[in-house]
Coordinates of C-alpha atoms in Angstrom, one line a residue:
M29 CA 100.5 165.7 127.4
T30 CA 99.4 162.1 127.0
I31 CA 101.3 160.7 124.2
R32 CA 99.4 158.5 121.9
Y33 CA 100.4 156.1 119.3
T34 CA 98.2 154.6 116.7
L35 CA 98.4 151.6 114.3
K36 CA 96.2 150.0 111.6
L37 CA 97.0 146.5 111.5
A38 CA 96.2 143.7 108.9
H39 CA 96.7 140.3 109.5
I40 CA 96.6 136.6 108.0
N41 CA 97.6 133.0 109.3
D42 CA 97.0 129.3 108.2
T43 CA 96.9 130.4 104.6
H44 CA 97.8 127.0 103.8
S45 CA 97.9 127.5 99.9
H46 CA 94.5 128.3 99.3
F47 CA 95.4 131.0 96.8
D48 CA 91.6 131.0 95.2
P49 CA 88.4 131.8 97.5
S50 CA 87.5 129.1 99.6
R51 CA 84.0 127.7 100.2
V52 CA 82.4 129.4 103.3
Q53 CA 78.9 128.2 105.1
F54 CA 76.3 130.4 107.1
L55 CA 73.1 129.8 108.7
L56 CA 71.0 132.5 108.2
T57 CA 67.1 133.3 109.6
E58 CA 64.5 134.7 107.4
Q59 CA 60.9 134.9 108.3
Q60 CA 61.5 132.5 111.6
K61 CA 63.2 130.0 108.9
Q62 CA 66.5 128.8 108.7
Y63 CA 68.7 128.9 105.5
E64 CA 72.3 127.2 105.0
V65 CA 73.8 129.8 103.0
Y66 CA 77.2 129.2 101.2
S67 CA 79.5 131.7 99.1
H68 CA 83.6 131.9 98.7
S69 CA 85.5 134.1 101.0
G70 CA 88.9 135.5 100.4
G71 CA 92.1 133.8 98.6
Y72 CA 94.8 136.1 97.6
A73 CA 93.5 138.4 95.0
R74 CA 90.8 139.9 97.6
I75 CA 93.0 140.1 100.3
G76 CA 95.8 142.1 98.2
Y77 CA 93.0 144.6 97.5
H78 CA 91.9 145.0 100.9
V79 CA 95.0 145.2 102.4
E80 CA 96.1 148.0 100.1
H81 CA 92.8 149.5 100.7
A82 CA 93.8 149.3 104.3
R83 CA 97.6 150.7 103.4
K84 CA 96.3 153.9 101.7
Q85 CA 93.9 154.7 104.5
A86 CA 96.7 154.2 107.1
K87 CA 98.6 156.7 104.8
A88 CA 96.2 159.2 104.3
S89 CA 95.3 159.4 108.1
R90 CA 99.1 159.4 108.9
Q91 CA 99.1 156.6 110.7
S92 CA 101.7 153.4 111.0
F93 CA 100.4 150.4 108.9
L94 CA 101.5 146.8 109.7
F95 CA 100.7 143.9 107.4
L96 CA 101.8 140.3 109.2
H97 CA 101.3 136.8 108.5
G98 CA 101.1 134.5 111.4
G99 CA 102.7 131.1 109.9
D100 CA 101.6 128.1 107.3
S101 CA 101.8 129.3 104.1
F102 CA 103.1 125.9 102.9
Q103 CA 100.6 122.4 102.1
G104 CA 97.0 122.6 102.1
T105 CA 96.3 122.7 98.6
L106 CA 97.4 121.4 94.7
Y107 CA 99.0 125.2 94.4
F108 CA 101.5 123.5 96.9
N109 CA 101.6 120.0 95.8
Q110 CA 102.3 120.9 92.4
F111 CA 104.7 124.1 92.7
K112 CA 106.4 123.0 96.2
G113 CA 106.4 126.2 97.7
V114 CA 107.3 128.2 94.2
A115 CA 104.3 130.2 94.0
N116 CA 103.6 130.7 97.6
A117 CA 106.5 132.9 97.5
D118 CA 105.6 134.5 94.6
L119 CA 102.4 135.3 95.7
L120 CA 103.0 136.2 99.5
R121 CA 106.2 138.8 97.8
R122 CA 102.9 140.5 95.8
L123 CA 100.7 141.1 99.2
S124 CA 103.7 142.8 100.6
P125 CA 103.8 141.4 104.2
D126 CA 105.9 143.3 106.8
A127 CA 106.5 140.1 108.1
M128 CA 106.2 136.6 108.8
V129 CA 106.7 133.8 111.6
L130 CA 108.1 130.3 110.6
G131 CA 105.1 127.9 110.8
N132 CA 105.8 124.2 111.4
H133 CA 104.1 123.2 107.7
E134 CA 107.0 125.6 106.5
V135 CA 109.4 122.7 108.1
D136 CA 107.6 119.5 107.1
A137 CA 110.4 118.2 104.8
G138 CA 113.3 120.2 106.4
N139 CA 115.3 123.0 106.3
G140 CA 115.7 123.0 102.2
P141 CA 112.0 124.7 101.3
V142 CA 112.7 127.3 103.7
K143 CA 115.6 128.3 102.4
D144 CA 114.3 128.5 99.3
F145 CA 111.6 130.4 100.5
L146 CA 114.0 132.9 101.9
D147 CA 116.1 133.3 98.8
A148 CA 112.6 134.3 97.3
I149 CA 111.0 136.4 99.2
D150 CA 111.6 140.4 99.9
F151 CA 110.4 140.6 103.5
P152 CA 111.4 139.3 107.0
L153 CA 110.6 135.5 108.0
L154 CA 110.7 135.8 112.0
A155 CA 111.6 132.6 113.8
G156 CA 113.1 134.3 117.0
N157 CA 113.6 131.0 119.2
M158 CA 114.7 128.7 116.3
D159 CA 118.1 128.2 117.1
L160 CA 121.0 127.8 114.3
S161 CA 123.8 127.5 116.4
Q162 CA 124.8 124.4 116.1
E163 CA 123.9 124.2 112.1
E164 CA 126.7 122.4 110.7
A165 CA 129.4 124.0 108.5
N166 CA 128.8 123.4 104.4
K167 CA 125.8 122.3 104.7
E168 CA 123.1 122.1 101.5
A169 CA 121.1 124.2 102.8
P170 CA 122.1 126.7 105.2
L171 CA 119.7 129.1 107.3
R172 CA 122.1 130.5 109.5
N173 CA 122.8 134.2 108.8
H174 CA 120.3 134.1 105.8
P175 CA 119.7 138.2 105.7
R176 CA 115.5 138.0 105.5
L177 CA 115.8 135.1 108.9
F178 CA 115.3 136.8 112.5
D179 CA 116.3 133.6 114.2
Y180 CA 117.5 133.1 117.8
A181 CA 120.6 134.9 118.9
Y182 CA 122.3 132.3 121.1
Q183 CA 124.7 134.0 122.9
E184 CA 122.1 136.7 124.1
K185 CA 119.1 134.2 124.5
I186 CA 116.7 136.5 122.8
A187 CA 115.0 136.6 119.5
K188 CA 116.2 138.9 116.8
T189 CA 113.5 141.5 116.1
L190 CA 112.5 143.4 113.7
L191 CA 112.0 147.4 114.1
K192 CA 109.4 149.9 112.7
P193 CA 109.0 153.1 112.9
L194 CA 105.7 154.3 115.1
G195 CA 105.1 157.9 115.4
D196 CA 108.0 159.2 117.2
T197 CA 109.3 156.0 118.4
Q198 CA 110.1 152.5 117.7
M199 CA 108.1 149.5 117.7
A200 CA 109.8 145.7 118.3
I201 CA 108.3 142.6 116.2
M202 CA 109.4 139.4 117.5
G203 CA 108.6 135.9 115.7
I204 CA 107.8 132.8 118.1
T205 CA 107.2 129.5 116.9
L206 CA 106.5 126.2 118.6
D207 CA 109.4 125.1 120.6
Q208 CA 108.1 121.2 120.1
M209 CA 108.9 121.8 116.5
K210 CA 110.2 118.6 116.1
L211 CA 107.5 115.8 117.2
I212 CA 105.3 117.7 114.8
A213 CA 107.6 118.5 111.6
R214 CA 110.8 117.6 110.2
P215 CA 113.4 120.4 110.9
D216 CA 116.8 119.4 110.4
D217 CA 118.6 117.6 113.2
D218 CA 121.3 120.3 113.6
T219 CA 118.2 122.4 114.1
L220 CA 117.0 123.4 118.0
F221 CA 114.0 125.5 119.2
A222 CA 114.5 127.6 122.1
N223 CA 111.8 127.8 125.0
A224 CA 109.2 130.0 123.6
I225 CA 108.1 131.6 126.8
D226 CA 111.9 132.1 128.5
T227 CA 112.8 133.5 124.7
T228 CA 110.0 135.9 124.6
R229 CA 110.5 137.0 128.3
N230 CA 114.3 137.5 127.6
T231 CA 113.8 139.5 124.5
V232 CA 111.4 142.0 126.2
N233 CA 113.4 142.5 129.1
A234 CA 116.4 143.3 126.5
L235 CA 113.9 145.7 124.6
H236 CA 113.1 147.5 128.3
R237 CA 116.6 148.0 128.5
Q238 CA 117.2 149.8 125.3
G239 CA 113.8 151.6 125.9
I240 CA 111.5 150.0 123.5
K241 CA 108.4 149.7 125.4
H242 CA 106.3 148.9 122.2
I243 CA 106.1 145.0 121.6
I244 CA 104.4 142.8 119.3
V245 CA 104.8 139.2 119.2
L246 CA 104.1 137.3 115.9
S247 CA 103.2 134.1 117.1
H248 CA 102.7 130.4 115.8
L249 CA 102.3 129.0 118.6
G250 CA 98.1 128.2 118.7
W251 CA 95.6 129.8 120.9
D252 CA 96.2 128.2 123.7
M253 CA 99.7 128.9 124.3
D254 CA 99.2 132.2 123.2
K255 CA 97.1 133.0 126.3
Q256 CA 100.1 131.1 128.5
L257 CA 102.3 133.6 127.2
A258 CA 100.4 136.6 127.5
A259 CA 99.6 135.6 131.5
S260 CA 103.2 134.1 132.1
V261 CA 105.6 137.6 130.6
D262 CA 105.0 141.2 131.2
G263 CA 105.3 144.1 128.8
I264 CA 104.0 142.5 125.8
S265 CA 101.8 144.7 123.9
L266 CA 100.0 142.4 121.2
I267 CA 100.3 138.9 120.5
V268 CA 99.3 138.2 116.4
G269 CA 98.5 134.1 116.5
G270 CA 98.3 131.6 114.3
H271 CA 98.4 127.8 114.4
S272 CA 95.2 126.6 116.1
H273 CA 93.1 128.2 112.9
T274 CA 91.3 130.0 115.3
L275 CA 88.4 132.6 114.6
Q276 CA 87.6 135.3 116.5
G277 CA 84.9 138.2 115.7
D278 CA 80.9 138.2 116.4
F279 CA 79.5 136.2 113.7
A280 CA 76.8 134.8 115.9
S281 CA 74.2 136.4 113.3
L282 CA 75.5 134.2 110.6
G283 CA 75.4 131.0 112.8
I284 CA 79.4 131.2 113.4
K285 CA 80.5 130.7 116.6
A286 CA 84.0 132.4 117.0
L287 CA 86.1 134.0 120.4
P288 CA 86.1 137.9 120.8
Y289 CA 88.3 139.9 118.6
G290 CA 91.4 141.1 120.4
E291 CA 90.5 139.0 123.9
R292 CA 92.9 140.2 126.9
I293 CA 94.9 138.1 128.6
N294 CA 97.3 140.0 131.6
N295 CA 96.2 143.1 129.7
T296 CA 97.6 141.8 126.4
P297 CA 95.3 141.6 123.1
I298 CA 95.6 138.1 121.2
L299 CA 94.3 138.7 117.8
H300 CA 94.2 135.3 115.1
A301 CA 92.3 135.6 111.8
G302 CA 90.7 131.6 111.4
K303 CA 92.3 129.6 108.6
Y304 CA 92.6 129.0 104.8
A305 CA 92.6 133.3 103.5
E306 CA 88.9 133.1 103.8
T307 CA 89.0 136.2 106.4
L308 CA 91.4 139.2 107.1
G309 CA 92.0 140.7 110.4
L310 CA 91.5 144.3 110.2
C311 CA 92.0 147.0 113.0
N312 CA 92.8 150.4 114.8
I313 CA 95.1 150.2 117.6
E314 CA 95.9 152.7 120.0
F315 CA 98.9 152.3 122.4
N316 CA 100.2 154.7 125.6
A317 CA 103.5 155.5 126.0
Q318 CA 104.2 152.3 128.1
G319 CA 103.3 150.7 125.2
E320 CA 100.0 149.0 126.7
V321 CA 96.9 149.0 124.0
T322 CA 94.9 151.3 124.9
A323 CA 91.6 150.9 122.5
L324 CA 91.5 148.4 119.9
D325 CA 88.9 148.7 117.5
G326 CA 88.5 145.7 114.5
S327 CA 87.5 142.2 113.5
N328 CA 88.0 139.6 111.0
Y329 CA 86.3 140.1 107.9
F330 CA 85.0 137.7 105.0
M331 CA 85.4 138.9 101.6
L332 CA 82.5 137.1 99.8
D333 CA 80.9 136.2 96.4
K334 CA 78.2 138.5 95.6
H335 CA 76.4 135.6 94.4
L336 CA 74.8 133.1 96.9
I337 CA 74.2 129.4 96.9
I338 CA 70.9 128.6 99.1
E339 CA 69.9 125.1 100.5
S340 CA 66.7 124.9 100.4
E341 CA 63.7 122.0 99.7
E342 CA 61.8 124.4 98.2
Q343 CA 62.1 127.0 95.3
I344 CA 63.9 130.4 96.3
N345 CA 61.9 133.2 95.9
P346 CA 63.9 136.4 94.5
E347 CA 62.6 138.3 97.9
V348 CA 63.9 135.6 100.3
Y349 CA 67.2 135.8 98.6
Q350 CA 67.5 139.3 98.4
Q351 CA 66.8 139.2 102.1
L352 CA 69.2 137.1 102.5
W353 CA 71.8 138.4 100.8
Q354 CA 71.0 142.2 102.8
Q355 CA 71.3 140.3 105.8
L356 CA 75.1 139.7 104.8
D357 CA 75.5 143.1 103.5
D358 CA 74.4 144.4 106.2
H359 CA 76.8 142.6 108.7
P360 CA 79.7 145.0 109.8
H361 CA 82.1 142.4 109.2
V362 CA 81.3 141.1 105.5
L363 CA 83.3 142.7 102.5
W364 CA 82.8 141.9 99.3
D365 CA 84.9 140.6 96.1
E366 CA 86.8 143.3 95.1
Q367 CA 90.3 142.1 94.1
D368 CA 93.9 143.0 93.7
D369 CA 93.5 142.2 89.1
E370 CA 97.0 141.6 88.5
I371 CA 97.6 139.1 91.5
H372 CA 94.5 137.6 90.1
R373 CA 95.8 137.6 86.6
V374 CA 99.2 135.7 88.2
I375 CA 97.2 133.1 89.5
Q376 CA 94.9 132.3 86.5
Q377 CA 97.3 132.6 84.0
Q378 CA 100.6 131.3 85.8
Y379 CA 99.2 128.5 88.4
R380 CA 95.7 127.8 87.9
P381 CA 96.3 125.4 84.5
A382 CA 97.9 123.0 85.9
I383 CA 95.4 122.8 88.8
T384 CA 92.3 122.5 86.5
A385 CA 93.9 119.6 84.5
L386 CA 93.8 117.6 88.0
E387 CA 90.4 118.7 88.9
H388 CA 89.1 117.1 85.2
Q389 CA 90.9 113.8 86.0
V390 CA 88.9 111.7 87.5
L391 CA 90.2 108.3 89.4
G392 CA 86.2 107.0 89.8
F393 CA 83.4 107.1 91.8
I394 CA 81.8 106.4 95.3
P395 CA 78.5 105.4 96.0
R396 CA 77.3 107.2 99.3
N397 CA 79.6 110.0 101.1
L398 CA 82.3 108.7 103.4
V399 CA 83.4 110.6 106.9
H400 CA 86.8 111.6 108.0
T401 CA 86.7 112.1 111.8
R402 CA 90.0 112.0 113.4
L403 CA 88.5 110.3 117.0
P404 CA 86.1 107.6 117.2
S405 CA 82.1 108.9 118.8
K406 CA 78.9 108.0 119.8
A407 CA 78.0 109.1 115.8
L408 CA 80.7 106.4 114.5
P409 CA 82.2 104.7 117.0
H410 CA 84.7 103.3 114.5
G411 CA 86.0 106.6 113.7
S412 CA 87.4 107.8 110.2
E413 CA 85.2 105.8 107.2
I414 CA 88.6 106.9 105.3
A415 CA 91.9 106.5 107.3
P416 CA 91.1 102.7 107.2
W417 CA 90.8 102.9 103.8
V418 CA 93.9 104.8 103.0
C419 CA 95.9 102.2 105.5
K420 CA 94.8 99.7 103.4
S421 CA 95.8 100.9 100.0
I422 CA 99.1 101.4 101.7
Y423 CA 99.1 98.1 103.2
H424 CA 98.2 95.9 99.7
E425 CA 100.6 98.5 97.3
T426 CA 103.1 98.0 99.8
K427 CA 102.4 93.9 99.3
R428 CA 102.7 94.5 95.8
L429 CA 106.4 95.0 96.0
N430 CA 106.9 91.5 97.0
T431 CA 108.1 92.4 100.9
E432 CA 107.1 91.2 104.2
L433 CA 104.1 93.0 105.7
D434 CA 101.9 92.4 108.6
F435 CA 100.3 95.5 109.0
A436 CA 99.9 99.1 108.0
L437 CA 99.8 102.1 110.5
H438 CA 98.6 105.9 109.9
N439 CA 97.6 108.8 112.1
A440 CA 94.4 110.2 111.7
G441 CA 96.0 113.9 111.0
G442 CA 97.5 112.4 107.7
V443 CA 93.9 112.6 106.2
R444 CA 92.7 115.4 105.5
Q445 CA 89.1 115.5 105.0
S446 CA 85.6 113.8 104.3
L447 CA 84.4 112.7 100.5
N448 CA 81.2 113.3 99.1
K449 CA 79.4 110.8 97.1
G450 CA 79.8 110.9 93.0
P451 CA 83.5 111.4 91.4
V452 CA 86.8 111.3 92.9
T453 CA 89.5 113.6 91.5
M454 CA 93.3 113.7 91.3
A455 CA 92.8 116.9 92.9
D456 CA 90.3 115.4 95.1
V457 CA 93.2 113.4 96.4
L458 CA 96.4 115.2 95.8
G459 CA 94.8 118.9 97.0
R460 CA 92.7 117.9 99.7
L461 CA 92.5 114.3 101.2
L462 CA 96.2 113.3 101.3
P463 CA 97.7 116.5 100.6
F464 CA 101.2 115.8 102.4
A465 CA 103.4 113.5 99.8
L466 CA 104.8 111.6 102.3
P467 CA 107.0 108.8 101.2
L468 CA 106.4 105.5 102.9
V469 CA 108.7 103.5 105.3
Q470 CA 108.7 99.8 106.1
Y471 CA 110.1 98.8 109.3
R472 CA 110.7 96.0 111.1
I473 CA 109.3 96.0 115.2
Q474 CA 109.2 93.5 118.3
G475 CA 105.3 93.3 119.7
K476 CA 106.2 95.4 122.8
F477 CA 106.8 98.2 121.1
L478 CA 103.9 97.7 119.0
Y479 CA 101.6 97.8 122.1
Q480 CA 103.5 100.9 123.5
T481 CA 103.0 102.6 119.8
I482 CA 99.3 102.3 119.8
E483 CA 99.1 103.0 123.2
S484 CA 101.0 106.2 123.2
A485 CA 99.3 107.6 119.8
I486 CA 96.2 107.3 121.6
N487 CA 97.0 109.1 125.1
S488 CA 98.6 111.6 122.8
A489 CA 95.4 112.0 120.7
T490 CA 92.8 111.8 123.8
N491 CA 94.7 114.1 125.9
N492 CA 95.3 110.7 128.4
S493 CA 99.1 111.7 128.8
I494 CA 100.6 114.7 130.0
S495 CA 101.8 116.1 126.7
G496 CA 98.9 115.6 124.5
T497 CA 99.6 116.2 121.1
G498 CA 95.6 116.6 119.5
A499 CA 93.3 113.8 117.9
G500 CA 95.6 113.9 114.7
S501 CA 97.4 111.7 116.6
F502 CA 94.8 108.5 117.2
P503 CA 95.9 105.8 115.3
Y504 CA 94.1 103.9 112.5
T505 CA 95.3 100.5 111.5
Y506 CA 94.9 97.5 108.6
G507 CA 96.2 94.4 109.7
L508 CA 95.6 94.8 113.5
R509 CA 93.0 95.4 115.6
Y510 CA 93.1 96.2 119.5
C511 CA 91.0 97.1 122.5
Y512 CA 91.8 100.0 124.5
D513 CA 90.3 101.2 128.1
G514 CA 92.0 105.0 129.1
R515 CA 90.8 104.2 132.4
R516 CA 93.4 101.6 133.1
P517 CA 96.8 103.2 134.4
I518 CA 99.7 103.7 131.9
G519 CA 101.2 101.3 130.4
E520 CA 97.9 98.3 130.7
R521 CA 95.6 100.5 128.4
I522 CA 96.0 98.2 125.6
L523 CA 93.9 95.1 126.1
T524 CA 93.9 92.9 123.3
L525 CA 96.5 93.4 120.3
E526 CA 96.1 91.1 117.2
V527 CA 97.5 90.4 113.9
L528 CA 95.9 89.4 110.6
R529 CA 96.7 86.1 109.2
I530 CA 95.1 85.0 105.8
Q531 CA 95.0 81.2 105.9
H532 CA 93.0 79.4 102.7
E533 CA 91.3 82.6 102.4
Q534 CA 90.2 83.0 106.0
K535 CA 91.2 85.8 107.6
L536 CA 92.1 84.8 111.1
W537 CA 93.3 86.9 113.9
Y538 CA 96.2 85.9 116.3
P539 CA 97.7 88.1 119.7
V540 CA 100.5 90.1 119.2
S541 CA 103.7 88.3 120.8
L542 CA 105.4 90.9 122.8
D543 CA 108.9 89.2 122.0
S544 CA 107.9 88.4 118.3
Y545 CA 108.5 90.6 115.2
Y546 CA 106.5 92.0 113.3
Y547 CA 106.9 94.1 109.6
G548 CA 104.9 97.3 109.8
V549 CA 104.6 100.2 107.0
S550 CA 103.7 103.6 107.9
S551 CA 104.5 107.4 106.4
N552 CA 108.0 108.8 107.2
Y553 CA 106.2 111.4 109.5
T554 CA 104.9 108.5 112.0
A555 CA 107.8 106.3 111.5
S556 CA 109.7 108.8 112.8
G557 CA 108.3 108.8 116.1
K558 CA 106.1 112.2 115.7
E559 CA 103.0 113.1 118.0
G560 CA 103.2 110.2 120.4
Y561 CA 104.7 107.4 117.6
H562 CA 108.1 107.5 118.9
P563 CA 107.9 103.7 120.1
L564 CA 108.3 103.1 116.5
L565 CA 112.2 104.4 116.7
E566 CA 112.7 100.9 118.7
A567 CA 111.9 99.1 115.6
Q568 CA 115.2 97.1 114.4
W569 CA 115.6 98.6 111.2
Q570 CA 113.5 101.2 108.8
H571 CA 113.8 100.9 104.8
P572 CA 112.4 103.9 103.2
L573 CA 109.9 102.8 100.4
E574 CA 111.0 104.7 97.3
E575 CA 108.5 103.7 94.4
L576 CA 105.9 104.9 96.8
T577 CA 104.3 108.1 98.6
L578 CA 101.3 108.1 100.7
P579 CA 99.1 109.6 98.3
N580 CA 100.5 107.6 95.4
A581 CA 99.8 104.5 96.9
F582 CA 95.5 105.5 97.6
I583 CA 96.0 106.2 94.0
R584 CA 96.9 103.1 92.9
F585 CA 94.9 101.1 95.1
M586 CA 91.5 103.0 93.8
E587 CA 92.5 102.2 90.2
R588 CA 92.9 98.5 90.9
Q589 CA 89.5 98.8 93.1
Q590 CA 87.1 100.0 90.5
G591 CA 84.7 97.9 89.4
L592 CA 81.6 98.4 86.7
N593 CA 81.6 101.9 85.4
G594 CA 84.6 103.2 87.7
L595 CA 82.7 102.6 91.1
L596 CA 84.8 102.3 94.2
T597 CA 83.7 100.2 97.0
P598 CA 85.6 101.5 99.9
Q599 CA 85.0 98.1 102.3
V600 CA 87.6 98.2 105.2
E601 CA 87.7 96.2 108.1
Y602 CA 87.5 98.3 111.4
T603 CA 90.3 97.3 113.5
S604 CA 89.8 99.1 117.0
H605 CA 87.6 99.6 120.0
L606 CA 87.6 102.2 122.8
W607 CA 86.4 103.1 126.3
P608 CA 86.7 106.1 127.7

C-alpha cells in the first residue's frame, strides 16, 4: 500500500510591523477599458482569522497543520518605531505560529532586541546557522541556550531542528538565515553565521540517518538563494522562504506579475508570500514516505476591504463599480475582510492611538511629488529626488553642532519610499520614509579611501562586483560629486571626485586629494562598512553623534526650511554621473 502524508500549511514573511491592512493596487479591465483599482489587504487581524479558519479545516479533515513565518517581523512602520518590538512579539504570539526564522532586520540593533523578543514570545525562533559558540560569558543579553532559540549546534555542524508530528511519522523544520548577516545587519561581534548551504546539507544528512525524511527548511535567504539551496542540497522536502519580498501566485488577471506558486528546483517546491502582511500563503501538501512532495495545491491570497477606490478621469457608474468588484470576488485567490476581533481590538486600543497622534503632526508641505528610486535611470538620470535631500539635512544639522564637516554620505536603501505632494507628517518620516532610527557618525578619512568607498558602493549596487549587495548600496551625497564609469577596470572607475567648498557665498568644487583628510558624516550602518562601504572602516577615527539620528536630523532640517505657509522647497545639488 502506498503511504501518503498530508499537511495544510499557512505562511507569511517580511511582515515588517504592518499590523494594519496595507494599500494595494490592481489593474482591472472592464468593457475594454483598464481601471486602477485600490483596496487594503491583509494586516494581522485578517491573517489571524484566516489562519484560524485553516487550522480548524485541518483538524476537521485530520490533516497536520503548520503556520510558519519566514522572518523580518521587525522594522517597517511606526508601530516598530514607537514600540521597539514589543507590539511585534505580542501580536505574533496572538497569531500562534508554529515557528519563525530569524530575519536580518531582527538584528538591526544587535542581539539585545532578539533576546527581548525571545523572552516575550511563546513559539520557537529558528536560526539554525546562527553560531553562538563564541558568545561572551556574562554578557548583558545572552542568546546561547535560550529555550526558544533553535540555533547552530557547533560540535555537530548542524542546525537544531524542531520536530512536529506528520501522521504516524515525524517532520523536521530547520531555520536557515543569511550567512552574510554581518554585511547587512548588526549582530553582536561574538555572533557568527555558518554557511547556509553547508549547514543545511549537514542537517539533512543527520536527519536522514535518524530516519527522518520529511524536512522543511524555513528560510530567510531570499528567492535566488533559496533556488541555489534547493539545487545544491538533495533531500529537502519543502522550502518556505522570505527576505526578497517575492510574491507567488496567478494574479495576471489583476494586473500583478508574480512567480508560479510552489515552483520546484531539484524537485523541492519553494514558497514565498510577498511582503508587509498583504497576502497569506495557504496550501495543501501531500508527501510520500520518502519525504517527497507529490502534490501541492494552493496560492497566496489577498484579504481585501469590501470597499474599492477606483482611479478614473470619468465618474464611475454603479454598474461598472459592481462589475470590477465582481472580478475580484470571482478571483480564486481573493479573500475578504473577515478578521479576528480580539487581535483587532488590541491593535486599535493598545497600539493605534500613539500612531494616530503622529499622523496628525504635520511638519510641512511639499509642492510636488518627489520620487525615490535607488538607482539612476533614463527617466531619472540623477536617481532619487529624496536621498540627496536627506544627505543635505544630515550635513547641515551636523554642521550646526559646530563640528568640522566636508560631506554627507548615505546609502539609497536607507530611504524607503517616495513622497506625495501635500502635507508631510511625523508619521510619514518616522514610519515610512526613514523608519530606521540610526545614529549618525562623524569620521575623518583619507581621500584615497573615499575614492574606494564611492566605487565599492556603486559596484555593489550595480552588480559590477563579485558580491553585489543590491541597489540599496548606491551612494548619495552632499558636498561630494563624482563621475563613475563601470566599463573601466576595478579600482579605476571613479574618474573624478570633488569636494564642495563655499567661499564668499560662492560654491566651488575642488578635486579630492588622495593624501588629504576629509570630514564626513553617515549613519552608523553605513559607517560600519555594510553593503560595500567597508573602506570607511579605514577612517582615522569615527565619533558617534549622540544628539542626532538619521530621522531626527531630517525632521529638524525640515522644520528650519519651512517658508511661507509651511511650504518646503527640497532643492538639492545632484552630485553624481554614471556610465554603464
